[in-house]
CSV table of C-alpha atoms in Angstrom, one decimal:
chain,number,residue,atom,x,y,z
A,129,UNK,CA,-15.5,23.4,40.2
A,130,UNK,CA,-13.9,26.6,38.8
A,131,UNK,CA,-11.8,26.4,34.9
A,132,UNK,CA,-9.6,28.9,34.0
A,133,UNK,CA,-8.7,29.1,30.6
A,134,UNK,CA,-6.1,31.1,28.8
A,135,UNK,CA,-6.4,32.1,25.0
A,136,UNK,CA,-5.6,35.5,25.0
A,137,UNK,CA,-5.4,36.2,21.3
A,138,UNK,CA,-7.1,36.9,18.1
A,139,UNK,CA,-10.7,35.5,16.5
A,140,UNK,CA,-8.8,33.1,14.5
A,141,UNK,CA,-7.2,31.7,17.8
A,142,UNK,CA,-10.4,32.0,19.5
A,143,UNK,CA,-12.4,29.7,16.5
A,144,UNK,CA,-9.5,27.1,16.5
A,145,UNK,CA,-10.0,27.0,19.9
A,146,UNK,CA,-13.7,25.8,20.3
A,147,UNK,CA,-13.4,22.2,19.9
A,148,UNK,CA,-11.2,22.2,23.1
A,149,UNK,CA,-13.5,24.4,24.9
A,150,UNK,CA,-16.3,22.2,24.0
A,151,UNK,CA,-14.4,18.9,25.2
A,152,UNK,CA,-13.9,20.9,28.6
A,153,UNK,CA,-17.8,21.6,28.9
A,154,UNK,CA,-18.5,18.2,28.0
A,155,UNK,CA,-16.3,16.6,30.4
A,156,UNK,CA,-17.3,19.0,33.2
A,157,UNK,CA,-20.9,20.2,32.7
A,158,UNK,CA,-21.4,21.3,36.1
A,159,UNK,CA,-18.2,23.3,36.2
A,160,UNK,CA,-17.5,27.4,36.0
A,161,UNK,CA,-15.9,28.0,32.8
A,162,UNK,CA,-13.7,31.3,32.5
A,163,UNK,CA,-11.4,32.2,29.7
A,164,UNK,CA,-8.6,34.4,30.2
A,165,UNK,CA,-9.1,36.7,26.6
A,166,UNK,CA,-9.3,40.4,24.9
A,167,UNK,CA,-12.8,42.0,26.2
A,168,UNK,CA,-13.4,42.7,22.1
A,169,UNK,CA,-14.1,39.1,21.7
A,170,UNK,CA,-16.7,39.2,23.6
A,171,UNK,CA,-19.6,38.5,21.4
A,172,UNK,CA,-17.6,35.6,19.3
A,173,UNK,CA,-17.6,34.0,23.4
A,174,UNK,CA,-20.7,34.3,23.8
A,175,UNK,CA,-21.4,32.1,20.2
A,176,UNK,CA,-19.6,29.0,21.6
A,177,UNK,CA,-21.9,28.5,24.0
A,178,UNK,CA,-19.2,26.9,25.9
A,179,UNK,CA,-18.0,29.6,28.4
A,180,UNK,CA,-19.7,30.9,31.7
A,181,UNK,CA,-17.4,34.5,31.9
A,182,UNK,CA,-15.1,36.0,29.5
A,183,UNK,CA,-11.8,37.6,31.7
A,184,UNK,CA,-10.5,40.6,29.8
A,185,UNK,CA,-7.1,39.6,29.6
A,186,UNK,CA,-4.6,40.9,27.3
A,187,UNK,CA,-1.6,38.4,25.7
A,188,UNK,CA,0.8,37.4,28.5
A,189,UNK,CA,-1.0,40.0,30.7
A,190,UNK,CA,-1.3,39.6,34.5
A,191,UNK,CA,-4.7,37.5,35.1
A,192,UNK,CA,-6.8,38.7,37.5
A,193,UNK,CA,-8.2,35.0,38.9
A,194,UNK,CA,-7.2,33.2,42.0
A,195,UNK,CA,-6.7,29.4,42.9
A,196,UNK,CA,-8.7,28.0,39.8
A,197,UNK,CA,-9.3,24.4,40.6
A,198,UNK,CA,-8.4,23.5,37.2
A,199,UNK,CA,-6.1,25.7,35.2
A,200,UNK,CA,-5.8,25.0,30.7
A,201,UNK,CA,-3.1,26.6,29.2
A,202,UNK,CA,-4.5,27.0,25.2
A,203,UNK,CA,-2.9,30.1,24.5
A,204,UNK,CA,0.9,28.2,23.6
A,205,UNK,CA,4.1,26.3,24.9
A,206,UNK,CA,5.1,28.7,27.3
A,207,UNK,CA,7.2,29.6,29.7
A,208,UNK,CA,5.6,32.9,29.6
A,209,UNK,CA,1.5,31.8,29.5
A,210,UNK,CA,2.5,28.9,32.0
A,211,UNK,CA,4.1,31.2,34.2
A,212,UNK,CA,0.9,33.2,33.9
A,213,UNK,CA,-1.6,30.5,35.6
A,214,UNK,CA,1.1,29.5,37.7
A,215,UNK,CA,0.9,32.3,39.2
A,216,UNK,CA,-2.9,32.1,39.8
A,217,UNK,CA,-2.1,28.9,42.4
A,218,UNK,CA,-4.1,26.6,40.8
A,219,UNK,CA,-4.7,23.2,41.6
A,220,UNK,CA,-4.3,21.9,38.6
A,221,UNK,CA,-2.6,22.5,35.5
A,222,UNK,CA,-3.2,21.2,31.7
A,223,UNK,CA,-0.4,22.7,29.4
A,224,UNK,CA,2.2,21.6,26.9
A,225,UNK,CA,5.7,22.6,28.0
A,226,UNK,CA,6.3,19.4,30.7
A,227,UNK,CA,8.7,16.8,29.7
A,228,UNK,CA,5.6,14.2,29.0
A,229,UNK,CA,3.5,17.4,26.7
A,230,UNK,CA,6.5,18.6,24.2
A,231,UNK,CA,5.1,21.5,22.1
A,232,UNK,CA,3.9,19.7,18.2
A,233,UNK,CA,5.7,21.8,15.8
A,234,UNK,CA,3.7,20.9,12.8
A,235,UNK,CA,0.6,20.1,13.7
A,236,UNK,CA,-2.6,21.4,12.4
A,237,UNK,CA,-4.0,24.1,15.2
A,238,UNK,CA,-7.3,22.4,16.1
A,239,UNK,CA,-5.5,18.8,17.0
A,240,UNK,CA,-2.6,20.3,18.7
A,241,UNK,CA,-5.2,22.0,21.4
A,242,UNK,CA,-7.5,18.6,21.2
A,243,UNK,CA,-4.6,16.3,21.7
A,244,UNK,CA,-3.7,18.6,24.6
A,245,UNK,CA,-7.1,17.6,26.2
A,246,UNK,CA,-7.0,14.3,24.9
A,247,UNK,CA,-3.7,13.6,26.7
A,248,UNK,CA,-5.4,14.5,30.0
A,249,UNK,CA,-8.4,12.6,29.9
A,250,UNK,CA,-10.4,15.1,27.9
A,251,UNK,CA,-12.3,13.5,25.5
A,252,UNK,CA,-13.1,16.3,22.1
A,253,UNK,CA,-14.4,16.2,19.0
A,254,UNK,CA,-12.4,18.1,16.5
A,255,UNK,CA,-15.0,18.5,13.6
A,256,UNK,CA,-17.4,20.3,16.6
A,257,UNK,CA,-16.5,23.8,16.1
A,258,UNK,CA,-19.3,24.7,14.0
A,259,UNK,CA,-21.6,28.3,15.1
A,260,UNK,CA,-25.2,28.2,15.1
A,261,UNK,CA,-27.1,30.0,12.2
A,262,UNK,CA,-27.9,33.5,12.5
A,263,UNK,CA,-29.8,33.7,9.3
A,264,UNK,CA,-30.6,32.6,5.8
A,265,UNK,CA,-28.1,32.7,2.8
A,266,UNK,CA,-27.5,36.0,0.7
A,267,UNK,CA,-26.6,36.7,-2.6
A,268,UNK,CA,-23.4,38.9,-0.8
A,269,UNK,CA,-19.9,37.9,-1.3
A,270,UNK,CA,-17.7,38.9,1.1
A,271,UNK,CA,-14.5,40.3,0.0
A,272,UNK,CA,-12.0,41.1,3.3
A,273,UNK,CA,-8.5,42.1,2.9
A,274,UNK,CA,-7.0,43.0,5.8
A,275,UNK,CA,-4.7,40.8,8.1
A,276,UNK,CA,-3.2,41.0,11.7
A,277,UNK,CA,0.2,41.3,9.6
A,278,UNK,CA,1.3,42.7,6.2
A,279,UNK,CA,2.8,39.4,5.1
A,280,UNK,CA,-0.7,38.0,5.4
A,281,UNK,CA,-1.7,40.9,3.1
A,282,UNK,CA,-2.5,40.1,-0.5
A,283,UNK,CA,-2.4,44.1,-2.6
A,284,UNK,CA,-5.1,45.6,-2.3
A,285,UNK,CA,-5.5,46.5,-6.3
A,286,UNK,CA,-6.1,42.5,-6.8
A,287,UNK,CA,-8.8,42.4,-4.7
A,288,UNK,CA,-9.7,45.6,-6.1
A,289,UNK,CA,-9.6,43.8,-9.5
A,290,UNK,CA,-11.6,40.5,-8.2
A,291,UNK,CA,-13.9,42.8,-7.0
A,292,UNK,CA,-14.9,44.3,-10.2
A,293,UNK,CA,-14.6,41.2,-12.2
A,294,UNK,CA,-17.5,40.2,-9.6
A,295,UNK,CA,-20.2,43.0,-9.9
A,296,UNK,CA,-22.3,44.6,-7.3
A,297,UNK,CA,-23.0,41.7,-4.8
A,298,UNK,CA,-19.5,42.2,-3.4
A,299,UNK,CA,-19.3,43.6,-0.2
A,300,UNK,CA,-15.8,44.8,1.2
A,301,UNK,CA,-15.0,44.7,5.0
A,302,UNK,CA,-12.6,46.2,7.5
A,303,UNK,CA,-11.5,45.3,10.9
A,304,UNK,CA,-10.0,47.8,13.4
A,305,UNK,CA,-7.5,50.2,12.1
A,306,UNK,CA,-8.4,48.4,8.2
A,307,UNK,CA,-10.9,50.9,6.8
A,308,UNK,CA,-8.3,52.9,4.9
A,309,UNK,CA,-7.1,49.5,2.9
A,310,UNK,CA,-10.5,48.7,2.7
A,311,UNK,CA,-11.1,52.1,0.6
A,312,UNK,CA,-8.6,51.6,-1.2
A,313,UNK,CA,-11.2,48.5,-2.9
A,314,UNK,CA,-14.0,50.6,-2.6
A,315,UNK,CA,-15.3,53.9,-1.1
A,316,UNK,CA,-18.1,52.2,1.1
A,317,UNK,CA,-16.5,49.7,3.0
A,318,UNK,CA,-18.2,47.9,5.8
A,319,UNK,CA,-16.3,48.2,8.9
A,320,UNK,CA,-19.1,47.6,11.5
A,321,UNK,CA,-19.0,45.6,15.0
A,322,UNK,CA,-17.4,42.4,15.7
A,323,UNK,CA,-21.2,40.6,16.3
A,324,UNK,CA,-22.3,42.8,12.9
A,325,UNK,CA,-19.3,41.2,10.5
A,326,UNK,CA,-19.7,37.5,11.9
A,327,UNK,CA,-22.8,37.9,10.9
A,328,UNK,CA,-22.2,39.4,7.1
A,329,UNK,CA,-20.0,36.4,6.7
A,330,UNK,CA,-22.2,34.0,8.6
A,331,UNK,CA,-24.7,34.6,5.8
A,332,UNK,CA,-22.7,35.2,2.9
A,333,UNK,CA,-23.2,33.3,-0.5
A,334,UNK,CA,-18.7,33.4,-0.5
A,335,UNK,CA,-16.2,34.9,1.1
A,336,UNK,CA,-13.0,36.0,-0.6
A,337,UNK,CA,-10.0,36.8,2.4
A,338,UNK,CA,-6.3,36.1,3.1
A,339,UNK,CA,-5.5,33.9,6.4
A,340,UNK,CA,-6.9,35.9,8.7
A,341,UNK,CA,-9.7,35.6,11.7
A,342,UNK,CA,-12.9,36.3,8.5
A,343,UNK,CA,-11.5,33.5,7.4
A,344,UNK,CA,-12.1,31.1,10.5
A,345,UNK,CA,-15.9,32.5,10.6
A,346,UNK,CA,-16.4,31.5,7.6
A,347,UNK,CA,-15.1,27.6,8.6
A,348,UNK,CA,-17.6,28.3,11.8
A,349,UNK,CA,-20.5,28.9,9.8
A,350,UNK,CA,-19.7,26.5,6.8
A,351,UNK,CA,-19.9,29.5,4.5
A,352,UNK,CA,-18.1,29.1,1.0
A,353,UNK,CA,-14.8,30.7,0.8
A,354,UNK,CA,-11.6,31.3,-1.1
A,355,UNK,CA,-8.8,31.7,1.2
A,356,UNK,CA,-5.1,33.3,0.0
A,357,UNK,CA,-2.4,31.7,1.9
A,358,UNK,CA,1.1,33.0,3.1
A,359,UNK,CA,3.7,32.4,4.7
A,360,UNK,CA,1.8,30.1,7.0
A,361,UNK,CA,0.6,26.3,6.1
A,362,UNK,CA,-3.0,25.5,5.7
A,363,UNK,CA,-1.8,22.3,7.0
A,364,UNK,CA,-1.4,24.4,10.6
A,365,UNK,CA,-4.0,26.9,10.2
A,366,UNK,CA,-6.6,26.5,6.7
A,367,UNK,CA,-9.9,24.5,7.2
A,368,UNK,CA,-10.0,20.9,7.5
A,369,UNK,CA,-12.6,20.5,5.6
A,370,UNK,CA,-16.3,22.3,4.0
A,371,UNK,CA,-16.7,24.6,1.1
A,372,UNK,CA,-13.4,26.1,0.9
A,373,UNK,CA,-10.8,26.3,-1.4
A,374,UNK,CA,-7.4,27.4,-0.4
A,375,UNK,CA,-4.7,29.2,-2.9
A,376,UNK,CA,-1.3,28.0,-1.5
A,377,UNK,CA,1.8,28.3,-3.1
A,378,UNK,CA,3.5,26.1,-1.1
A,379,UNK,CA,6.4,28.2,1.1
A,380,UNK,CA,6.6,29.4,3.9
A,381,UNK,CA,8.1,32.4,5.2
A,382,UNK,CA,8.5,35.5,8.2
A,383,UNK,CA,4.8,35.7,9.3
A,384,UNK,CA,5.8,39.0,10.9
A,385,UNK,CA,7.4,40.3,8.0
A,386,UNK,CA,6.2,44.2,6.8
A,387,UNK,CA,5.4,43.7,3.3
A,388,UNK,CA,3.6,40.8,1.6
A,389,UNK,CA,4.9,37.3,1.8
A,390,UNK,CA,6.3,36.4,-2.1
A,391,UNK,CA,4.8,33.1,-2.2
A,392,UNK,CA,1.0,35.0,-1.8
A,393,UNK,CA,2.3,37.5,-4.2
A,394,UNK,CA,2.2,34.6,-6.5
A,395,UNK,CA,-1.2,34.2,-6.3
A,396,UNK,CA,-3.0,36.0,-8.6
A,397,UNK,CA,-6.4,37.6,-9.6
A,398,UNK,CA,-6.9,35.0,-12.7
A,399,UNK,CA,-6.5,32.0,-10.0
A,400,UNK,CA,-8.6,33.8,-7.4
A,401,UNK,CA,-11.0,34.1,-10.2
A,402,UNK,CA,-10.9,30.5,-11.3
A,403,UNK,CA,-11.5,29.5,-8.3
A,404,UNK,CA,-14.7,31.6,-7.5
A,405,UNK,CA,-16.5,30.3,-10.7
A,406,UNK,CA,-15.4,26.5,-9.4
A,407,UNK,CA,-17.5,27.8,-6.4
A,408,UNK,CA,-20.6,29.8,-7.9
A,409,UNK,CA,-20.9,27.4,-10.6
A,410,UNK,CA,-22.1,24.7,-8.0
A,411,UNK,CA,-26.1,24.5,-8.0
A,412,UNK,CA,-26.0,24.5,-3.8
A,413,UNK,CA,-22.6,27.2,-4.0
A,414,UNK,CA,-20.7,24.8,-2.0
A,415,UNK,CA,-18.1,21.9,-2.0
A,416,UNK,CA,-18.1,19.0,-0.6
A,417,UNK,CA,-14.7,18.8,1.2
A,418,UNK,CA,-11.5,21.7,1.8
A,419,UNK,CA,-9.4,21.7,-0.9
A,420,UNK,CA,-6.0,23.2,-1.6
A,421,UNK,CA,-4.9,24.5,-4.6
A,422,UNK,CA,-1.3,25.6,-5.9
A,423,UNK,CA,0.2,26.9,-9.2
């Protein structure tokens, strides 16, 4: 039997995803499971252990797969990503978009793509999206403040300022095309490979980040973290639940918009700082459940 699924997004997407993937790999053990998704992902793939072949496939791009027998649609409501594994003739198709599957609106990420499966006769388990260890805790706290959008953006002279209330055990990161905001924190940022900064943060002692993909790593490895929030819900995309504590302010706003959302500029470096001593103040550096926090 040959899967085809599409998720052609970002890390974040990919994380949220892995409960579903995992239902599929249950439910069909003996299958071929491909998924449609940006070659750059592949390492983070490879850490579900839930996937036979990653497809390079760009969002909405062409996919280069013929007459799946089973086709999943987790990359959204469509038309356009229907019309996508339409056109690969499968013989089956799982997607939201048909009069019986209307698209959730507000629903948290990780149930929307479960009930999805669900719905179909694919049994998941939403708390399974845990990555295995790749090492032993550090002393490291992971400061990362870039974001696939400036509204996710909290200034960069606040987490400049956290950073030197915090001392020398804070290490700042940078994605792709991030390593000039990350200097703007400090002149020796970390901007290494995908597999190099899952790993930083899969061994951190905290992570400090907006709502970005760092931030769904962290959930993956159950590593302590303070996460900024805006314009987006935790209640659709935070962490359910672990060692995290989320700053929300509680609007929401233009995702897309080019300069920081106002309710995460209402965040600030005293509350971030709060809510790091809540976190390094515990003996084990942990919580026991997600919580959300707002002023």
């Amino acid at each position: 039997m040959r899967i085809l699924v599409l998720r052609a997004l970002g890390l974040g997407d990919l994380l949220t995803a892995v409960p579903a993937l995992r239902g599929l790999r249950a439910m069909f053990p003996r299958a071929e499971i491909t998924l449609a998704a940006p070659a750059w992902l592949a390492d983070a793939v490879d850490r579900i252990d839930a996937v036979d072949h990653l497809l390079p496939t760009e969002a909405l791009a062409p996919i280069e797969f013929e007459q799946p027998d089973l086709a999943v649609n987790l990359h959204g409501k469509g038309p356009q990503s229907v019309e996508r594994l339409l056109a690969t003739d499968p013989r089956r198709l799982i997607t939201y978009g048909q009069e019986t599957l209307r698209w959730p609106e507000e629903q948290h990420e990780l149930l929307r793509w479960c009930n999805l499966l669900e719905r179909n006769g694919i049994p998941c388990d939403i708390g399974d999206l845990r990555l295995p260890a790749v090492g032993p805790r550090t002393g490291r706290i992971v400061i990362h403040p870039g974001a696939s959008t400036e509204a996710r953006r909290w200034p960069a002279e606040r987490y400049a300022a956290v950073a030197r209330a915090l001392g020398p055990e804070v290490v700042v990161t940078a994605g792709p095309g991030e390593y000039d905001l990350a200097r703007r924190i400090t002149p020796d940022p970390v901007a290494g490979t995908l597999s190099e900064l899952m790993d930083l943060v899969a061994t951190a002692r905290l992570v400090i980040c907006g709502d970005t993909g760092i931030a769904h790593v962290a959930t993956a490895y159950s590593t302590p973290s303070i996460l900024l929030f805006g314009p987006v819900s935790p209640h659709i995309w935070g962490p359910l639940k672990g060692p995290h504590t989320v700053l929300w302010h509680g609007d929401t706003g233009d995702t897309f918009a080019g300069e920081p959302d106002p309710g995460l500029l209402r965040i600030t470096v005293a509350e971030v700082l709060d809510a790091v001593g809540g976190v390094l103040c515990k003996p084990d550096g942990s919580a026991s459940s997600a919580r959300a926090t707002s002023a």
